[in-house]
C-alpha cells in the first residue's frame, strides 16, 4: 500500500516535470496583476491578444499587493514571476533596491511616444486611475464640492467625509486645499500637508482602507463626500446610487509594468511589455473597465469613442485638470519618511 | 512512549515552533543582530498607543461579555436539558458564521442608515443618526458578539459541575435564594469566570478584521500594526517584534492565570 502510493507520487512528479519541460519549449512568461474584474478586463483587452500576436503563453497569477511578494521572491534568488502590474512607486522603489530589472527601451518602441513622466528606467505606465473628490447628489443636488478647498470647507459644504487611510494622494489633496497649484506640488511640503490635514481630521468620519469600503461608504450614505478612485465611484453610480465625482484636482495615478530582477523569461518579458503598451491593445482596456490607457496614443486609434474618452482619467483634457502623481518623489527617502509619519498622525 | 508521540511532536515542531522561532529571529536579525525593532516598539508613541488601546478594548469586551454571558450560562444551567440545549445552540450558532460576515452584518445594523438608526428615527427618539460604528463603540459591540461563546461555554461547563445539593442545603439552613447564590454558587463558579475571561481577553488581544472594518481607521489595534508594518512599510522585522511582544503578553497572562486555576480548565479540557 505504502509502496504503491510512493510509486504513484513518483509518476506524478515525473509527469509534472515532463509537463514543465514541454511548456518550456514554447516561449512563456508569468504575468501578475491584482485580480478581480480588473485582471479579467485586461485579459480580454491586452493579455490574450498579446499572447496570440507574439505566439507566447502568458501564465497569470494575481495578488492584491505584489510588493511583499516581489521582495521575498527576488530575495530568495529564484523568482518565478516575470512581469508584474503594480503601482508605479513599487517599480521605482524596487529598481532602487535591486529587485527590478532596468528596461532596455530600444526594445520597447511602443513606449517611445509616451510622455517622459509616464516612464522610468524600470517601468512603463500600463493604465491610469485617479483619486478624485466624489460626493452624494442626494446631499448636494447641485453645486457640489468641486475642489479640495471645498472638501476642507465644512461651513459651505456641511456633511460627513471620508479619506483614504494612506498618505499617498491624501497629502497631495491637502496641499491643493491649501492653495498649492496641481503642477507645483513636488517636492511635497510634508509639514504643510499634515498641518492642513489636522484641520480636517475632526470632520473625517471614516478613514477607509480598501476600495470596496470606499464604494460602500458612499453607496450607503454613510458619508456625503470622500476621496475615492474614479472606477469605484462610477461602478456605484452605474448601480443606481446618486453619486458623482469631479476630475478637477484629481490625483492621476498609474500602475506600471516592470520585470522582476532575475526573471526566468527576461527576453520574452520585454517583448510582452512592448506588446502590452501597443496603442490598440491599450485602447481596448477602457472598453472593458473604467481605467484609462497608460499609452496616450491609444486615444488616437479611434477605438475609444469620444463620449467614452471623456469619462477616462488619462484622456488629455481630463489629465490636464489633475495633478500627476510623482512616484519618484514617493519612493525617495522624504516620501518614505512621509509614509511613516502617517501612522503617527492617525493615532494622535 | 516517545515513538508514539513523535509524529505529534513533529507536527508541533513544523507548524508552531519553527514559524514562531522564525518570527522571533526576524525581529532581532536584519543584516546583523539588532534590537532596533524592539527599541521602536517600546519607545515610539504609536506602539504604546496601540498596545494601550488594545488592552483597554480587550478589558471592556471581557467585562461586557462576562456581564452578558453569566446570566445566559446560569439560565442554561438551571433550565431542563432540552431548553439548555436550545440556549447553548443559540449561543454557538453565530460561531459557525464567518467573522467577516458578522462584521458586515453589524455594519448593516449600526451604520447611519442602518437598521437601528432608522428604527430610532422612525420612533422619533433621535433626530440625527447616532454614531454607532466607525469608532471604538462599533468595534467593541461586534467583538463582544463574536467572543461571547468563549465566555458562555466555560461558564456553563463550570456551573454544570456545581452540585445542586449545595443550593438545597443552603436553602434548608434558611438562606434566601440570593444569599445562596452569592455565598455558594458564585464563589464555586469563579474558576469558570476566570477561564472565560482569560479566553475572551486573550482572543481579543489579537483581533484584526473587526476593528479594521468597524473602527473607522482610528481604532488601531496591535494586530493592525503588524499588518501595516508588512503591507505599507514592508518591515517584517518591525512586524515580528510587535507580534513577539503580543505573544509574550499572552504568555504572561496565561502564566498569571495558571497560578490561580489549572490551565487545562481555561483551555476547556476538564
PDB file of N, CA and C in Angstrom, chain A residues 15-52:
ATOM      1  N   UNK A  15       5.684  13.165 -14.290  1.00  0.00           N
ATOM      2  CA  UNK A  15       4.729  13.771 -15.210  1.00  0.00           C
ATOM      3  C   UNK A  15       4.787  15.284 -15.141  1.00  0.00           C
ATOM      4  N   UNK A  16       4.803  15.811 -13.922  1.00  0.00           N
ATOM      5  CA  UNK A  16       4.808  17.260 -13.738  1.00  0.00           C
ATOM      6  C   UNK A  16       6.062  17.874 -14.346  1.00  0.00           C
ATOM      7  N   UNK A  17       7.210  17.203 -14.105  1.00  0.00           N
ATOM      8  CA  UNK A  17       8.457  17.729 -14.651  1.00  0.00           C
ATOM      9  C   UNK A  17       8.398  17.717 -16.184  1.00  0.00           C
ATOM     10  N   UNK A  18       7.854  16.603 -16.720  1.00  0.00           N
ATOM     11  CA  UNK A  18       7.725  16.494 -18.175  1.00  0.00           C
ATOM     12  C   UNK A  18       6.867  17.622 -18.711  1.00  0.00           C
ATOM     13  N   UNK A  19       5.785  17.927 -17.986  1.00  0.00           N
ATOM     14  CA  UNK A  19       4.860  18.966 -18.436  1.00  0.00           C
ATOM     15  C   UNK A  19       5.551  20.334 -18.435  1.00  0.00           C
ATOM     16  N   UNK A  20       6.296  20.606 -17.351  1.00  0.00           N
ATOM     17  CA  UNK A  20       7.003  21.889 -17.272  1.00  0.00           C
ATOM     18  C   UNK A  20       8.005  21.981 -18.418  1.00  0.00           C
ATOM     19  N   UNK A  21       8.698  20.852 -18.668  1.00  0.00           N
ATOM     20  CA  UNK A  21       9.681  20.827 -19.748  1.00  0.00           C
ATOM     21  C   UNK A  21       9.043  21.159 -21.077  1.00  0.00           C
ATOM     22  N   UNK A  22       7.877  20.554 -21.325  1.00  0.00           N
ATOM     23  CA  UNK A  22       7.203  20.763 -22.601  1.00  0.00           C
ATOM     24  C   UNK A  22       6.808  22.233 -22.756  1.00  0.00           C
ATOM     25  N   UNK A  23       6.264  22.798 -21.654  1.00  0.00           N
ATOM     26  CA  UNK A  23       5.816  24.182 -21.726  1.00  0.00           C
ATOM     27  C   UNK A  23       7.014  25.104 -21.952  1.00  0.00           C
ATOM     28  N   UNK A  24       8.166  24.670 -21.440  1.00  0.00           N
ATOM     29  CA  UNK A  24       9.364  25.490 -21.539  1.00  0.00           C
ATOM     30  C   UNK A  24       9.810  25.646 -22.993  1.00  0.00           C
ATOM     31  N   UNK A  25       9.486  24.638 -23.799  1.00  0.00           N
ATOM     32  CA  UNK A  25       9.927  24.656 -25.186  1.00  0.00           C
ATOM     33  C   UNK A  25       9.362  25.874 -25.908  1.00  0.00           C
ATOM     34  N   UNK A  26       8.061  26.149 -25.683  1.00  0.00           N
ATOM     35  CA  UNK A  26       7.479  27.353 -26.276  1.00  0.00           C
ATOM     36  C   UNK A  26       7.803  28.523 -25.357  1.00  0.00           C
ATOM     37  N   UNK A  27       7.794  29.721 -25.912  1.00  0.00           N
ATOM     38  CA  UNK A  27       8.089  30.881 -25.077  1.00  0.00           C
ATOM     39  C   UNK A  27       6.917  31.156 -24.162  1.00  0.00           C
ATOM     40  N   UNK A  28       7.236  31.511 -22.935  1.00  0.00           N
ATOM     41  CA  UNK A  28       6.172  31.808 -21.993  1.00  0.00           C
ATOM     42  C   UNK A  28       6.652  32.813 -20.959  1.00  0.00           C
ATOM     43  N   UNK A  29       5.687  33.471 -20.322  1.00  0.00           N
ATOM     44  CA  UNK A  29       6.009  34.318 -19.184  1.00  0.00           C
ATOM     45  C   UNK A  29       4.947  34.121 -18.110  1.00  0.00           C
ATOM     46  N   UNK A  30       5.283  34.512 -16.912  1.00  0.00           N
ATOM     47  CA  UNK A  30       4.281  34.553 -15.855  1.00  0.00           C
ATOM     48  C   UNK A  30       4.002  36.015 -15.540  1.00  0.00           C
ATOM     49  N   UNK A  31       2.735  36.371 -15.688  1.00  0.00           N
ATOM     50  CA  UNK A  31       2.320  37.756 -15.517  1.00  0.00           C
ATOM     51  C   UNK A  31       1.458  37.866 -14.269  1.00  0.00           C
ATOM     52  N   UNK A  32       1.718  38.881 -13.492  1.00  0.00           N
ATOM     53  CA  UNK A  32       0.988  39.016 -12.229  1.00  0.00           C
ATOM     54  C   UNK A  32       0.274  40.359 -12.160  1.00  0.00           C
ATOM     55  N   UNK A  33      -1.013  40.311 -11.851  1.00  0.00           N
ATOM     56  CA  UNK A  33      -1.757  41.551 -11.674  1.00  0.00           C
ATOM     57  C   UNK A  33      -2.580  41.457 -10.399  1.00  0.00           C
ATOM     58  N   UNK A  34      -3.567  42.365 -10.271  1.00  0.00           N
ATOM     59  CA  UNK A  34      -4.245  42.467  -8.980  1.00  0.00           C
ATOM     60  C   UNK A  34      -5.550  41.683  -8.866  1.00  0.00           C
ATOM     61  N   UNK A  35      -5.883  40.923  -9.912  1.00  0.00           N
ATOM     62  CA  UNK A  35      -7.049  40.062  -9.820  1.00  0.00           C
ATOM     63  C   UNK A  35      -8.375  40.776 -10.032  1.00  0.00           C
ATOM     64  N   UNK A  36      -9.451  40.061  -9.831  1.00  0.00           N
ATOM     65  CA  UNK A  36     -10.790  40.632  -9.904  1.00  0.00           C
ATOM     66  C   UNK A  36     -11.193  41.088 -11.294  1.00  0.00           C
ATOM     67  N   UNK A  37     -12.162  41.997 -11.315  1.00  0.00           N
ATOM     68  CA  UNK A  37     -12.705  42.498 -12.579  1.00  0.00           C
ATOM     69  C   UNK A  37     -11.603  43.151 -13.410  1.00  0.00           C
ATOM     70  N   UNK A  38     -10.650  43.762 -12.734  1.00  0.00           N
ATOM     71  CA  UNK A  38      -9.582  44.451 -13.435  1.00  0.00           C
ATOM     72  C   UNK A  38      -8.722  43.479 -14.245  1.00  0.00           C
ATOM     73  N   UNK A  39      -8.331  42.374 -13.613  1.00  0.00           N
ATOM     74  CA  UNK A  39      -7.483  41.437 -14.338  1.00  0.00           C
ATOM     75  C   UNK A  39      -8.259  40.753 -15.465  1.00  0.00           C
ATOM     76  N   UNK A  40      -9.555  40.537 -15.246  1.00  0.00           N
ATOM     77  CA  UNK A  40     -10.384  39.966 -16.320  1.00  0.00           C
ATOM     78  C   UNK A  40     -10.406  40.900 -17.521  1.00  0.00           C
ATOM     79  N   UNK A  41     -10.605  42.195 -17.237  1.00  0.00           N
ATOM     80  CA  UNK A  41     -10.680  43.175 -18.313  1.00  0.00           C
ATOM     81  C   UNK A  41      -9.381  43.207 -19.100  1.00  0.00           C
ATOM     82  N   UNK A  42      -8.258  43.185 -18.413  1.00  0.00           N
ATOM     83  CA  UNK A  42      -7.003  43.262 -19.155  1.00  0.00           C
ATOM     84  C   UNK A  42      -6.680  41.957 -19.874  1.00  0.00           C
ATOM     85  N   UNK A  43      -7.231  40.852 -19.370  1.00  0.00           N
ATOM     86  CA  UNK A  43      -7.032  39.585 -20.077  1.00  0.00           C
ATOM     87  C   UNK A  43      -7.676  39.669 -21.456  1.00  0.00           C
ATOM     88  N   UNK A  44      -8.907  40.191 -21.480  1.00  0.00           N
ATOM     89  CA  UNK A  44      -9.625  40.311 -22.752  1.00  0.00           C
ATOM     90  C   UNK A  44      -8.963  41.347 -23.659  1.00  0.00           C
ATOM     91  N   UNK A  45      -8.613  42.512 -23.071  1.00  0.00           N
ATOM     92  CA  UNK A  45      -8.158  43.627 -23.896  1.00  0.00           C
ATOM     93  C   UNK A  45      -6.693  43.499 -24.299  1.00  0.00           C
ATOM     94  N   UNK A  46      -5.867  42.997 -23.405  1.00  0.00           N
ATOM     95  CA  UNK A  46      -4.424  43.085 -23.637  1.00  0.00           C
ATOM     96  C   UNK A  46      -3.716  41.733 -23.625  1.00  0.00           C
ATOM     97  N   UNK A  47      -3.978  40.918 -22.599  1.00  0.00           N
ATOM     98  CA  UNK A  47      -3.157  39.717 -22.429  1.00  0.00           C
ATOM     99  C   UNK A  47      -3.396  38.682 -23.528  1.00  0.00           C
ATOM    100  N   UNK A  48      -4.665  38.323 -23.759  1.00  0.00           N
ATOM    101  CA  UNK A  48      -4.951  37.324 -24.783  1.00  0.00           C
ATOM    102  C   UNK A  48      -4.495  37.766 -26.169  1.00  0.00           C
ATOM    103  N   UNK A  49      -4.853  39.005 -26.596  1.00  0.00           N
ATOM    104  CA  UNK A  49      -4.378  39.441 -27.922  1.00  0.00           C
ATOM    105  C   UNK A  49      -2.844  39.462 -28.028  1.00  0.00           C
ATOM    106  N   UNK A  50      -2.173  39.881 -26.938  1.00  0.00           N
ATOM    107  CA  UNK A  50      -0.707  39.926 -26.982  1.00  0.00           C
ATOM    108  C   UNK A  50      -0.127  38.522 -27.124  1.00  0.00           C
ATOM    109  N   UNK A  51      -0.672  37.585 -26.355  1.00  0.00           N
ATOM    110  CA  UNK A  51      -0.176  36.211 -26.406  1.00  0.00           C
ATOM    111  C   UNK A  51      -0.330  35.648 -27.812  1.00  0.00           C
ATOM    112  N   UNK A  52      -1.483  35.953 -28.417  1.00  0.00           N
ATOM    113  CA  UNK A  52      -1.765  35.445 -29.749  1.00  0.00           C
ATOM    114  C   UNK A  52      -0.786  36.033 -30.757  1.00  0.00           C
TER     115      UNK A  52
END
